[in-house]
mmCIF file of C-alpha atoms in Angstrom:
data_model
loop_
_atom_site.group_PDB
_atom_site.id
_atom_site.type_symbol
_atom_site.label_atom_id
_atom_site.label_comp_id
_atom_site.label_asym_id
_atom_site.label_seq_id
_atom_site.Cartn_x
_atom_site.Cartn_y
_atom_site.Cartn_z
ATOM 1 C CA UNK A 6 0.000 0.000 0.000
ATOM 2 C CA UNK A 7 1.473 3.345 -1.039
ATOM 3 C CA UNK A 8 -0.217 5.246 1.766
ATOM 4 C CA UNK A 9 -1.613 8.740 1.368
ATOM 5 C CA UNK A 10 0.103 10.510 -1.519
ATOM 6 C CA UNK A 11 0.525 14.272 -1.633
ATOM 7 C CA UNK A 12 1.964 16.487 -4.312
ATOM 8 C CA UNK A 13 3.950 18.559 -4.628
ATOM 9 C CA UNK A 14 6.167 17.885 -1.622
ATOM 10 C CA UNK A 15 7.521 21.419 -1.726
ATOM 11 C CA UNK A 16 6.065 24.536 -3.282
ATOM 12 C CA UNK A 17 7.577 27.985 -3.372
ATOM 13 C CA UNK A 18 5.470 30.719 -4.880
ATOM 14 C CA UNK A 19 5.069 34.448 -4.849
ATOM 15 C CA UNK A 20 2.352 36.348 -3.082
ATOM 16 C CA UNK A 21 -0.767 36.623 -5.185
ATOM 17 C CA UNK A 22 -0.230 33.411 -7.106
ATOM 18 C CA UNK A 23 -2.653 30.509 -7.087
ATOM 19 C CA UNK A 24 -1.501 27.365 -5.326
ATOM 20 C CA UNK A 25 -3.046 23.914 -5.732
ATOM 21 C CA UNK A 26 -2.181 21.061 -3.415
ATOM 22 C CA UNK A 27 -3.146 17.524 -4.309
ATOM 23 C CA UNK A 28 -3.958 14.410 -2.339
ATOM 24 C CA UNK A 29 -4.653 10.793 -3.166
ATOM 25 C CA UNK A 30 -6.109 8.950 -0.164
ATOM 26 C CA UNK A 31 -5.555 5.305 0.633
ATOM 27 C CA UNK A 32 -7.688 3.101 -1.582
ATOM 28 C CA UNK A 33 -10.881 2.090 0.186
ATOM 29 C CA UNK A 34 -10.839 4.985 2.628
ATOM 30 C CA UNK A 35 -13.992 7.069 2.536
ATOM 31 C CA UNK A 36 -13.065 10.111 4.627
ATOM 32 C CA UNK A 37 -10.385 12.650 3.809
ATOM 33 C CA UNK A 38 -8.971 15.485 5.892
ATOM 34 C CA UNK A 39 -6.869 18.551 5.123
ATOM 35 C CA UNK A 40 -4.701 19.958 7.931
ATOM 36 C CA UNK A 41 -2.317 22.866 8.211
ATOM 37 C CA UNK A 42 0.664 22.844 10.556
ATOM 38 C CA UNK A 43 2.600 25.911 11.642
ATOM 39 C CA UNK A 44 4.844 26.754 14.541
ATOM 40 C CA UNK A 45 2.376 29.415 15.637
ATOM 41 C CA UNK A 46 -0.825 27.394 15.622
ATOM 42 C CA UNK A 47 0.209 23.743 15.614
ATOM 43 C CA UNK A 48 -1.884 21.222 13.673
ATOM 44 C CA UNK A 49 -5.225 22.620 12.544
ATOM 45 C CA UNK A 50 -8.031 20.834 10.727
ATOM 46 C CA UNK A 51 -9.114 22.849 7.706
ATOM 47 C CA UNK A 52 -11.831 20.683 6.184
ATOM 48 C CA UNK A 53 -12.926 17.097 5.933
ATOM 49 C CA UNK A 54 -14.915 15.063 3.452
ATOM 50 C CA UNK A 55 -16.982 11.943 3.941
ATOM 51 C CA UNK A 56 -17.838 9.975 0.804
ATOM 52 C CA UNK A 57 -16.564 12.924 -1.270
ATOM 53 C CA UNK A 58 -18.954 15.365 0.432
ATOM 54 C CA UNK A 59 -17.573 18.240 2.543
ATOM 55 C CA UNK A 60 -18.786 17.701 6.097
ATOM 56 C CA UNK A 61 -17.007 20.344 8.146
ATOM 57 C CA UNK A 62 -15.177 23.306 6.634
ATOM 58 C CA UNK A 63 -15.213 25.446 9.760
ATOM 59 C CA UNK A 64 -11.426 25.428 9.868
ATOM 60 C CA UNK A 65 -10.968 26.958 6.429
ATOM 61 C CA UNK A 66 -9.393 30.331 7.191
ATOM 62 C CA UNK A 67 -11.115 32.453 4.581
ATOM 63 C CA UNK A 68 -12.555 32.568 1.108
ATOM 64 C CA UNK A 69 -9.130 32.390 -0.436
ATOM 65 C CA UNK A 70 -9.099 28.716 0.524
ATOM 66 C CA UNK A 71 -11.194 26.120 -1.258
ATOM 67 C CA UNK A 72 -11.168 22.331 -1.337
ATOM 68 C CA UNK A 73 -12.730 19.809 -3.660
ATOM 69 C CA UNK A 74 -13.055 16.068 -3.825
ATOM 70 C CA UNK A 75 -14.334 15.157 -7.280
ATOM 71 C CA UNK A 76 -13.977 11.420 -6.666
ATOM 72 C CA UNK A 77 -12.958 8.951 -4.000
ATOM 73 C CA UNK A 78 -9.316 8.914 -5.051
ATOM 74 C CA UNK A 79 -8.467 12.590 -5.413
ATOM 75 C CA UNK A 80 -8.763 15.869 -3.554
ATOM 76 C CA UNK A 81 -7.361 19.354 -4.026
ATOM 77 C CA UNK A 82 -6.806 22.285 -1.707
ATOM 78 C CA UNK A 83 -6.519 25.584 -3.524
ATOM 79 C CA UNK A 84 -5.345 28.930 -2.233
ATOM 80 C CA UNK A 85 -6.007 31.959 -4.389
ATOM 81 C CA UNK A 86 -4.505 34.439 -4.030
ATOM 82 C CA UNK A 87 -1.770 33.128 -1.787
ATOM 83 C CA UNK A 88 -0.257 35.278 0.972
ATOM 84 C CA UNK A 89 2.968 34.920 2.995
ATOM 85 C CA UNK A 90 0.956 33.967 6.097
ATOM 86 C CA UNK A 91 -0.246 30.867 4.264
ATOM 87 C CA UNK A 92 3.261 29.449 4.492
ATOM 88 C CA UNK A 93 2.940 26.149 6.357
ATOM 89 C CA UNK A 94 3.032 22.406 5.934
ATOM 90 C CA UNK A 95 -0.267 21.094 4.621
ATOM 91 C CA UNK A 96 -1.186 17.515 5.422
ATOM 92 C CA UNK A 97 -3.805 15.287 3.933
ATOM 93 C CA UNK A 98 -5.099 12.307 5.908
ATOM 94 C CA UNK A 99 -7.587 9.552 5.154
ATOM 95 C CA UNK A 100 -9.563 6.986 7.090
ATOM 96 C CA UNK A 101 -12.157 4.310 6.576
ATOM 97 C CA UNK A 102 -15.102 5.437 8.638
ATOM 98 C CA UNK A 103 -18.285 3.576 9.278
ATOM 99 C CA UNK A 104 -20.825 3.043 11.988
ATOM 100 C CA UNK A 105 -19.027 1.930 15.120
ATOM 101 C CA UNK A 106 -15.601 2.153 13.504
ATOM 102 C CA UNK A 107 -12.591 3.105 15.587
ATOM 103 C CA UNK A 108 -9.877 3.759 13.055
ATOM 104 C CA UNK A 109 -6.901 6.035 13.061
ATOM 105 C CA UNK A 110 -6.278 8.650 10.407
ATOM 106 C CA UNK A 111 -3.375 7.945 8.080
ATOM 107 C CA UNK A 112 -1.355 11.012 7.179
ATOM 108 C CA UNK A 113 0.476 11.828 4.004
ATOM 109 C CA UNK A 114 4.024 13.236 3.970
ATOM 110 C CA UNK A 115 2.769 16.797 3.641
ATOM 111 C CA UNK A 116 3.369 19.691 1.272
ATOM 112 C CA UNK A 117 5.657 22.413 2.530
ATOM 113 C CA UNK A 118 4.354 25.695 1.117
ATOM 114 C CA UNK A 119 6.404 28.866 1.137
ATOM 115 C CA UNK A 120 4.798 32.067 -0.089
ATOM 116 C CA UNK A 121 7.290 34.851 -0.678
ATOM 117 C CA UNK B 25 13.279 39.206 13.963
ATOM 118 C CA UNK B 26 12.517 35.751 15.256
ATOM 119 C CA UNK B 27 9.022 34.392 14.883
ATOM 120 C CA UNK B 28 7.214 33.473 18.018
ATOM 121 C CA UNK B 29 5.897 29.975 17.867
ATOM 122 C CA UNK B 30 4.317 27.379 20.055
ATOM 123 C CA UNK B 31 6.494 26.524 23.014
ATOM 124 C CA UNK B 32 6.516 22.764 22.844
ATOM 125 C CA UNK B 33 6.952 21.009 26.174
ATOM 126 C CA UNK B 34 10.151 18.997 25.996
ATOM 127 C CA UNK B 35 10.936 15.729 27.704
ATOM 128 C CA UNK B 36 14.589 14.787 27.734
ATOM 129 C CA UNK B 37 15.467 11.210 28.671
ATOM 130 C CA UNK B 38 18.469 8.947 28.602
ATOM 131 C CA UNK B 39 18.549 6.067 26.184
ATOM 132 C CA UNK B 40 17.187 2.973 27.883
ATOM 133 C CA UNK B 41 15.047 4.864 30.384
ATOM 134 C CA UNK B 42 11.258 4.820 30.339
ATOM 135 C CA UNK B 43 9.408 7.890 29.044
ATOM 136 C CA UNK B 44 6.018 9.177 30.081
ATOM 137 C CA UNK B 45 4.298 11.802 27.963
ATOM 138 C CA UNK B 46 1.140 13.398 29.301
ATOM 139 C CA UNK B 47 -1.846 15.000 27.663
ATOM 140 C CA UNK B 48 -4.972 16.695 28.950
ATOM 141 C CA UNK B 49 -7.991 16.499 26.687
ATOM 142 C CA UNK B 50 -10.947 18.798 26.587
ATOM 143 C CA UNK B 51 -14.159 16.964 25.793
ATOM 144 C CA UNK B 52 -15.583 14.570 28.360
ATOM 145 C CA UNK B 53 -17.756 13.088 25.596
ATOM 146 C CA UNK B 54 -14.777 12.077 23.436
ATOM 147 C CA UNK B 55 -14.923 8.360 22.795
ATOM 148 C CA UNK B 56 -11.617 7.561 21.133
ATOM 149 C CA UNK B 57 -8.048 8.691 21.645
ATOM 150 C CA UNK B 58 -4.922 8.298 19.573
ATOM 151 C CA UNK B 59 -1.239 8.953 20.052
ATOM 152 C CA UNK B 60 0.751 10.047 17.018
ATOM 153 C CA UNK B 61 4.495 10.383 16.537
ATOM 154 C CA UNK B 62 5.874 13.011 14.168
ATOM 155 C CA UNK B 63 9.480 12.929 13.099
ATOM 156 C CA UNK B 64 11.122 15.937 11.519
ATOM 157 C CA UNK B 65 9.964 16.441 7.941
ATOM 158 C CA UNK B 66 7.317 13.726 8.079
ATOM 159 C CA UNK B 67 3.611 13.429 8.675
ATOM 160 C CA UNK B 68 2.155 12.205 11.977
ATOM 161 C CA UNK B 69 2.353 8.450 12.337
ATOM 162 C CA UNK B 70 -0.070 6.333 14.387
ATOM 163 C CA UNK B 71 1.391 4.747 17.524
ATOM 164 C CA UNK B 72 -1.474 3.443 19.624
ATOM 165 C CA UNK B 73 -5.122 4.110 20.313
ATOM 166 C CA UNK B 74 -7.613 3.552 23.108
ATOM 167 C CA UNK B 75 -11.380 3.679 23.354
ATOM 168 C CA UNK B 76 -13.123 5.494 26.156
ATOM 169 C CA UNK B 77 -14.436 2.241 27.648
ATOM 170 C CA UNK B 78 -10.868 1.193 28.459
ATOM 171 C CA UNK B 79 -8.326 2.631 30.860
ATOM 172 C CA UNK B 80 -5.187 0.926 29.599
ATOM 173 C CA UNK B 81 -3.897 -0.516 26.385
ATOM 174 C CA UNK B 82 -0.501 -1.966 25.598
ATOM 175 C CA UNK B 83 1.436 -2.218 22.396
ATOM 176 C CA UNK B 84 4.999 -3.032 21.578
ATOM 177 C CA UNK B 85 7.069 -0.969 24.056
ATOM 178 C CA UNK B 86 4.207 1.500 24.416
ATOM 179 C CA UNK B 87 1.318 1.744 26.847
ATOM 180 C CA UNK B 88 -1.509 4.266 26.836
ATOM 181 C CA UNK B 89 -3.391 5.092 30.022
ATOM 182 C CA UNK B 90 -6.708 6.909 30.078
ATOM 183 C CA UNK B 91 -8.134 8.613 33.147
ATOM 184 C CA UNK B 92 -11.576 9.898 32.239
ATOM 185 C CA UNK B 93 -12.189 11.357 35.683
ATOM 186 C CA UNK B 94 -9.570 14.023 35.161
ATOM 187 C CA UNK B 95 -9.552 13.902 31.341
ATOM 188 C CA UNK B 96 -5.954 12.810 31.176
ATOM 189 C CA UNK B 97 -4.100 10.599 28.742
ATOM 190 C CA UNK B 98 -0.532 9.359 28.977
ATOM 191 C CA UNK B 99 1.860 7.515 26.722
ATOM 192 C CA UNK B 100 4.537 5.363 28.269
ATOM 193 C CA UNK B 101 7.493 4.258 26.174
ATOM 194 C CA UNK B 102 9.646 1.515 27.636
ATOM 195 C CA UNK B 103 13.400 1.391 27.083
ATOM 196 C CA UNK B 104 13.450 4.600 25.075
ATOM 197 C CA UNK B 105 15.688 4.556 22.007
ATOM 198 C CA UNK B 106 17.237 7.370 19.942
ATOM 199 C CA UNK B 107 14.763 6.530 17.178
ATOM 200 C CA UNK B 108 11.947 7.513 19.514
ATOM 201 C CA UNK B 109 13.045 11.152 19.353
ATOM 202 C CA UNK B 110 10.128 13.032 17.819
ATOM 203 C CA UNK B 111 7.125 15.189 18.638
ATOM 204 C CA UNK B 112 4.264 13.208 20.149
ATOM 205 C CA UNK B 113 0.656 14.337 19.780
ATOM 206 C CA UNK B 114 -2.426 13.109 21.526
ATOM 207 C CA UNK B 115 -5.708 13.379 19.651
ATOM 208 C CA UNK B 116 -9.297 12.958 20.771
ATOM 209 C CA UNK B 117 -12.288 12.100 18.649
ATOM 210 C CA UNK B 118 -15.167 14.228 19.683
ATOM 211 C CA UNK B 119 -18.819 13.499 19.529
ATOM 212 C CA UNK B 120 -21.382 15.673 17.909
ATOM 213 C CA UNK B 121 -25.078 15.654 17.342
ATOM 214 C CA UNK B 122 -26.014 12.123 16.480
ATOM 215 C CA UNK B 123 -22.905 10.491 17.906
ATOM 216 C CA UNK B 124 -19.206 10.225 17.200
ATOM 217 C CA UNK B 125 -17.614 12.212 14.425
ATOM 218 C CA UNK B 126 -14.482 11.535 12.421
ATOM 219 C CA UNK B 127 -12.980 14.813 13.520
ATOM 220 C CA UNK B 128 -9.831 14.628 15.627
ATOM 221 C CA UNK B 129 -8.721 17.402 17.947
ATOM 222 C CA UNK B 130 -4.957 17.426 18.356
ATOM 223 C CA UNK B 131 -2.964 18.599 21.347
ATOM 224 C CA UNK B 132 -0.007 20.917 20.917
ATOM 225 C CA UNK B 133 2.525 18.115 21.154
ATOM 226 C CA UNK B 134 5.501 17.164 23.312
ATOM 227 C CA UNK B 135 9.043 16.967 22.024
ATOM 228 C CA UNK B 136 10.827 13.832 23.218
ATOM 229 C CA UNK B 137 14.606 14.138 23.099
ATOM 230 C CA UNK B 138 16.513 10.933 23.732
ATOM 231 C CA UNK B 139 20.090 11.380 24.868
ATOM 232 C CA UNK B 140 22.465 8.568 23.862
#
């Protein structure tokens, strides 16, 4: 099993540019999570999907952030326009969730985003 | 100037000693708890979990204790090795309307430094 796959692993961009982060969850998992990790705020949940449907996006910082999950094997997190304060490591995680399930989330390796 | 970030609690132990990492959680209705290990440059990795109907669970070299009365979780690592050096996060799965959710709330983390 390849685990959760994220791309790119590193992204350096200039303020104002659009950034798209990609995630492929583990095959068979039906819930997907996007997190952001910074020294200032630690690990924050941005949004999560269940069966490709956004369930909780209360952690999305503002309208510049958007996430989609067009199918069970792919999700994107887009920032437009990007700002220096968006610099962070963005993690994607997936899980198989079902009634009565007690399963851990599996994390990808993360995308380190630097906005200049 | 320097950025101000989270001040991670640090536990420094000698190789071969036992380590105990503590965590206070917030929601008395949380039904599932997980410990994650995060090494530098990597995503969080599952170590061990425990359900709220248990007070102790053992794995290989690790033990998790849950005290629901005081909302406290601990991770014990036996015979700590240099490879155990990492940031350790506890996470709780909250419950919402209609029962448990998939959402995890992460603690701020503890840095374990193993001295050879």
